[in-house]
CSV table of N, CA and C in Angstrom, one decimal:
chain,number,residue,atom,x,y,z
X,1077,MET,N,0.9,-1.2,0.0
X,1077,MET,CA,0.0,0.0,0.0
X,1077,MET,C,0.9,1.2,0.0
X,1078,PRO,N,0.8,2.1,-1.0
X,1078,PRO,CA,1.7,3.2,-1.1
X,1078,PRO,C,1.6,4.2,0.1
X,1079,TYR,N,0.4,4.4,0.6
X,1079,TYR,CA,0.3,5.4,1.7
X,1079,TYR,C,-1.0,5.2,2.5
X,1080,TRP,N,-0.9,5.4,3.8
X,1080,TRP,CA,-2.0,5.1,4.7
X,1080,TRP,C,-2.5,6.5,5.2
X,1081,SER,N,-3.7,6.8,4.9
X,1081,SER,CA,-4.2,8.2,5.3
X,1081,SER,C,-5.2,8.1,6.4
X,1082,PHE,N,-5.5,9.2,7.0
X,1082,PHE,CA,-6.5,9.4,8.0
X,1082,PHE,C,-7.9,8.9,7.4
X,1083,TRP,N,-8.2,9.2,6.2
X,1083,TRP,CA,-9.5,8.8,5.6
X,1083,TRP,C,-9.6,7.3,5.4
X,1084,THR,N,-8.5,6.7,5.0
X,1084,THR,CA,-8.4,5.2,4.8
X,1084,THR,C,-8.8,4.6,6.2
X,1085,LEU,N,-8.1,5.1,7.2
X,1085,LEU,CA,-8.4,4.5,8.6
X,1085,LEU,C,-9.8,4.7,8.9
X,1086,ARG,N,-10.4,5.9,8.6
X,1086,ARG,CA,-11.8,6.2,9.0
X,1086,ARG,C,-12.7,5.2,8.2
X,1087,CYS,N,-12.4,4.9,7.0
X,1087,CYS,CA,-13.2,3.9,6.2
X,1087,CYS,C,-13.2,2.5,6.8
X,1088,VAL,N,-12.0,2.1,7.2
X,1088,VAL,CA,-11.8,0.8,7.8
X,1088,VAL,C,-12.6,0.7,9.1
X,1089,LEU,N,-12.5,1.8,9.9
X,1089,LEU,CA,-13.2,1.8,11.2
X,1089,LEU,C,-14.7,1.8,11.0
X,1090,ALA,N,-15.1,2.4,9.9
X,1090,ALA,CA,-16.6,2.4,9.6
X,1090,ALA,C,-17.1,1.1,9.0
X,1091,GLY,N,-16.2,0.1,8.8
X,1091,GLY,CA,-16.6,-1.2,8.3
X,1091,GLY,C,-16.5,-1.3,6.8
X,1092,ALA,N,-15.8,-0.4,6.1
X,1092,ALA,CA,-15.7,-0.5,4.7
X,1092,ALA,C,-14.8,-1.6,4.1
X,1093,GLY,N,-14.1,-2.2,5.0
X,1093,GLY,CA,-13.2,-3.3,4.5
X,1093,GLY,C,-12.0,-3.5,5.4
X,1094,ILE,N,-10.9,-4.1,4.9
X,1094,ILE,CA,-9.7,-4.3,5.7
X,1094,ILE,C,-8.6,-3.4,5.2
X,1095,GLY,N,-7.7,-3.2,6.1
X,1095,GLY,CA,-6.6,-2.3,5.7
X,1095,GLY,C,-5.4,-2.6,6.6
X,1096,VAL,N,-4.3,-1.9,6.3
X,1096,VAL,CA,-3.0,-2.0,7.1
X,1096,VAL,C,-2.8,-0.8,7.9
X,1097,CYS,N,-2.4,-0.9,9.1
X,1097,CYS,CA,-2.1,0.2,9.9
X,1097,CYS,C,-1.2,-0.3,11.1
X,1098,GLN,N,-0.6,0.7,11.8
X,1098,GLN,CA,0.3,0.3,12.9
X,1098,GLN,C,-0.6,-0.4,14.0
X,1099,ALA,N,0.0,-1.3,14.7
X,1099,ALA,CA,-0.7,-2.0,15.7
X,1099,ALA,C,-1.2,-1.1,16.8
X,1100,GLY,N,-0.4,-0.1,17.1
X,1100,GLY,CA,-0.8,0.9,18.1
X,1100,GLY,C,-2.0,1.7,17.8
X,1101,LEU,N,-2.2,2.0,16.5
X,1101,LEU,CA,-3.4,2.7,16.1
X,1101,LEU,C,-4.6,1.8,16.2
X,1102,ALA,N,-4.4,0.5,15.8
X,1102,ALA,CA,-5.5,-0.4,15.9
X,1102,ALA,C,-5.9,-0.7,17.4
X,1103,ARG,N,-5.0,-0.8,18.3
X,1103,ARG,CA,-5.3,-1.0,19.7
X,1103,ARG,C,-6.1,0.2,20.2
X,1104,ARG,N,-5.7,1.4,19.9
X,1104,ARG,CA,-6.4,2.6,20.4
X,1104,ARG,C,-7.8,2.7,19.8
X,1105,ALA,N,-8.0,2.2,18.6
X,1105,ALA,CA,-9.3,2.2,18.0
X,1105,ALA,C,-10.3,1.3,18.7
X,1106,GLY,N,-9.7,0.2,19.2
X,1106,GLY,CA,-10.5,-0.7,20.0
X,1106,GLY,C,-11.4,-1.7,19.3
X,1107,SER,N,-11.9,-1.3,18.1
X,1107,SER,CA,-12.8,-2.1,17.4
X,1107,SER,C,-12.2,-2.9,16.2
X,1108,MET,N,-10.9,-2.7,16.1
X,1108,MET,CA,-10.2,-3.4,15.0
X,1108,MET,C,-9.7,-4.8,15.4
X,1109,VAL,N,-9.7,-5.7,14.5
X,1109,VAL,CA,-9.2,-7.1,14.8
X,1109,VAL,C,-8.0,-7.4,13.9
X,1110,ARG,N,-6.9,-7.8,14.5
X,1110,ARG,CA,-5.7,-8.2,13.8
X,1110,ARG,C,-5.9,-9.5,13.1
X,1111,LEU,N,-5.6,-9.4,11.8
X,1111,LEU,CA,-5.8,-10.6,10.9
X,1111,LEU,C,-4.4,-11.2,10.5
X,1112,LEU,N,-4.2,-12.5,10.6
X,1112,LEU,CA,-3.0,-13.2,10.2
X,1112,LEU,C,-1.7,-12.6,10.6
X,1113,PRO,N,-1.5,-12.3,11.9
X,1113,PRO,CA,-0.3,-11.7,12.4
X,1113,PRO,C,1.0,-12.5,12.1
X,1114,GLU,N,0.9,-13.9,12.0
X,1114,GLU,CA,2.0,-14.7,11.7
X,1114,GLU,C,2.4,-14.6,10.2
X,1115,GLU,N,1.5,-14.3,9.3
X,1115,GLU,CA,1.7,-14.2,7.9
X,1115,GLU,C,2.2,-12.8,7.4
X,1116,PHE,N,1.8,-11.8,8.1
X,1116,PHE,CA,2.1,-10.4,7.7
X,1116,PHE,C,2.7,-9.6,8.8
X,1117,SER,N,3.9,-9.1,8.6
X,1117,SER,CA,4.6,-8.3,9.5
X,1117,SER,C,5.5,-7.3,8.7
X,1118,PHE,N,5.3,-6.1,9.0
X,1118,PHE,CA,6.0,-5.0,8.3
X,1118,PHE,C,6.9,-4.3,9.3
X,1119,GLY,N,8.2,-4.2,8.9
X,1119,GLY,CA,9.2,-3.5,9.8
X,1119,GLY,C,9.2,-2.0,9.3
X,1120,LEU,N,9.5,-1.2,10.3
X,1120,LEU,CA,9.6,0.2,10.0
X,1120,LEU,C,10.8,0.8,10.7
X,1121,GLU,N,11.9,1.1,10.0
X,1121,GLU,CA,13.0,1.7,10.6
X,1121,GLU,C,12.7,3.1,11.1
X,1122,THR,N,13.2,3.4,12.3
X,1122,THR,CA,12.9,4.7,12.9
X,1122,THR,C,14.2,5.3,13.3
X,1123,TRP,N,14.4,6.5,13.0
X,1123,TRP,CA,15.6,7.3,13.3
X,1123,TRP,C,15.2,8.5,14.0
X,1124,ILE,N,16.1,8.9,14.9
X,1124,ILE,CA,15.9,10.3,15.6
X,1124,ILE,C,17.3,10.9,15.5
X,1125,THR,N,17.3,12.1,15.0
X,1125,THR,CA,18.6,12.8,14.9
X,1125,THR,C,18.6,14.2,15.5
X,1126,MET,N,19.8,14.8,15.7
X,1126,MET,CA,19.9,16.1,16.2
X,1126,MET,C,21.1,16.7,15.5
X,1127,HIS,N,21.0,18.0,15.1
X,1127,HIS,CA,22.1,18.7,14.6
X,1127,HIS,C,23.3,18.7,15.5
X,1128,GLU,N,24.5,18.5,15.0
X,1128,GLU,CA,25.7,18.4,15.9
X,1128,GLU,C,25.8,19.6,16.8
X,1129,GLU,N,25.5,20.8,16.3
X,1129,GLU,CA,25.6,22.0,17.1
X,1129,GLU,C,24.7,22.1,18.3
X,1130,LEU,N,23.6,21.3,18.2
X,1130,LEU,CA,22.6,21.4,19.3
X,1130,LEU,C,22.8,20.4,20.4
X,1131,LYS,N,23.8,19.6,20.3
X,1131,LYS,CA,24.0,18.5,21.3
X,1131,LYS,C,24.4,19.1,22.6
X,1132,GLY,N,24.9,20.3,22.7
X,1132,GLY,CA,25.3,20.9,23.9
X,1132,GLY,C,24.3,21.7,24.6
X,1133,VAL,N,23.1,21.9,23.9
X,1133,VAL,CA,22.0,22.7,24.4
X,1133,VAL,C,21.2,21.9,25.3
X,1134,VAL,N,21.1,22.2,26.6
X,1134,VAL,CA,20.5,21.3,27.6
X,1134,VAL,C,19.1,21.0,27.3
X,1135,ARG,N,18.3,22.0,26.9
X,1135,ARG,CA,16.9,21.7,26.6
X,1135,ARG,C,16.7,20.9,25.4
X,1136,MET,N,17.6,21.0,24.4
X,1136,MET,CA,17.5,20.2,23.2
X,1136,MET,C,17.9,18.7,23.5
X,1137,LYS,N,18.9,18.6,24.4
X,1137,LYS,CA,19.3,17.2,24.8
X,1137,LYS,C,18.2,16.6,25.6
X,1138,ALA,N,17.6,17.3,26.5
X,1138,ALA,CA,16.5,16.8,27.3
X,1138,ALA,C,15.3,16.4,26.4
X,1139,THR,N,15.0,17.2,25.4
X,1139,THR,CA,13.9,16.8,24.4
X,1139,THR,C,14.3,15.6,23.6
X,1140,PHE,N,15.5,15.6,23.1
X,1140,PHE,CA,16.0,14.4,22.4
X,1140,PHE,C,15.9,13.1,23.2
X,1141,ASP,N,16.4,13.2,24.5
X,1141,ASP,CA,16.4,12.0,25.3
X,1141,ASP,C,15.0,11.5,25.6
X,1142,HIS,N,14.1,12.5,25.8
X,1142,HIS,CA,12.7,12.1,26.0
X,1142,HIS,C,12.1,11.5,24.8
X,1143,LEU,N,12.3,12.1,23.6
X,1143,LEU,CA,11.8,11.5,22.4
X,1143,LEU,C,12.3,10.1,22.2
X,1144,ALA,N,13.6,9.9,22.4
X,1144,ALA,CA,14.3,8.6,22.2
X,1144,ALA,C,13.6,7.6,23.1
X,1145,GLU,N,13.4,7.9,24.4
X,1145,GLU,CA,12.8,7.0,25.4
X,1145,GLU,C,11.4,6.7,25.0
X,1146,ALA,N,10.6,7.7,24.7
X,1146,ALA,CA,9.2,7.5,24.3
X,1146,ALA,C,9.1,6.7,23.1
X,1147,MET,N,9.9,6.9,22.1
X,1147,MET,CA,9.8,6.1,20.8
X,1147,MET,C,10.2,4.7,21.1
X,1148,SER,N,11.3,4.5,21.9
X,1148,SER,CA,11.7,3.1,22.3
X,1148,SER,C,10.6,2.4,23.0
X,1149,ALA,N,9.9,3.0,23.9
X,1149,ALA,CA,8.8,2.4,24.7
X,1149,ALA,C,7.6,2.1,23.7
X,1150,TYR,N,7.4,3.0,22.7
X,1150,TYR,CA,6.3,2.7,21.8
X,1150,TYR,C,6.6,1.5,20.9
X,1151,ILE,N,7.9,1.4,20.5
X,1151,ILE,CA,8.3,0.2,19.7
X,1151,ILE,C,8.2,-1.0,20.5
X,1152,ARG,N,8.7,-1.0,21.7
X,1152,ARG,CA,8.6,-2.2,22.6
X,1152,ARG,C,7.1,-2.6,22.7
X,1153,ASP,N,6.2,-1.7,22.8
X,1153,ASP,CA,4.8,-2.0,23.0
X,1153,ASP,C,4.3,-2.6,21.7
X,1154,GLN,N,4.8,-2.2,20.5
X,1154,GLN,CA,4.3,-2.7,19.2
X,1154,GLN,C,4.8,-4.2,19.1
X,1155,GLU,N,5.9,-4.5,19.7
X,1155,GLU,CA,6.5,-5.9,19.6
X,1155,GLU,C,5.7,-6.9,20.5
X,1156,SER,N,5.0,-6.4,21.4
X,1156,SER,CA,4.3,-7.3,22.3
X,1156,SER,C,3.0,-7.7,21.6
X,1157,PRO,N,2.5,-8.9,22.0
X,1157,PRO,CA,1.2,-9.4,21.3
X,1157,PRO,C,0.1,-8.5,21.5
X,1158,ALA,N,-0.8,-8.4,20.5
X,1158,ALA,CA,-2.0,-7.5,20.5
X,1158,ALA,C,-3.0,-8.2,21.4
């Protein structure tokens, strides 16, 4: 699927068919059912970067560290069974 949009998700939630989305989105929706998890699994590389000159700025480092931890926690949650 080339791209997943808000409207595609809305159509699936309304019962218009099946679709692909992140497990976290499906969990929050509550009404979606995961189909064939053993047959279909899509990896998504995730990167977080900061400009070299900003590494010494305390508030930027704090923001970076928070984002890195929150993203890591989100990824760990996605890896656990639905």
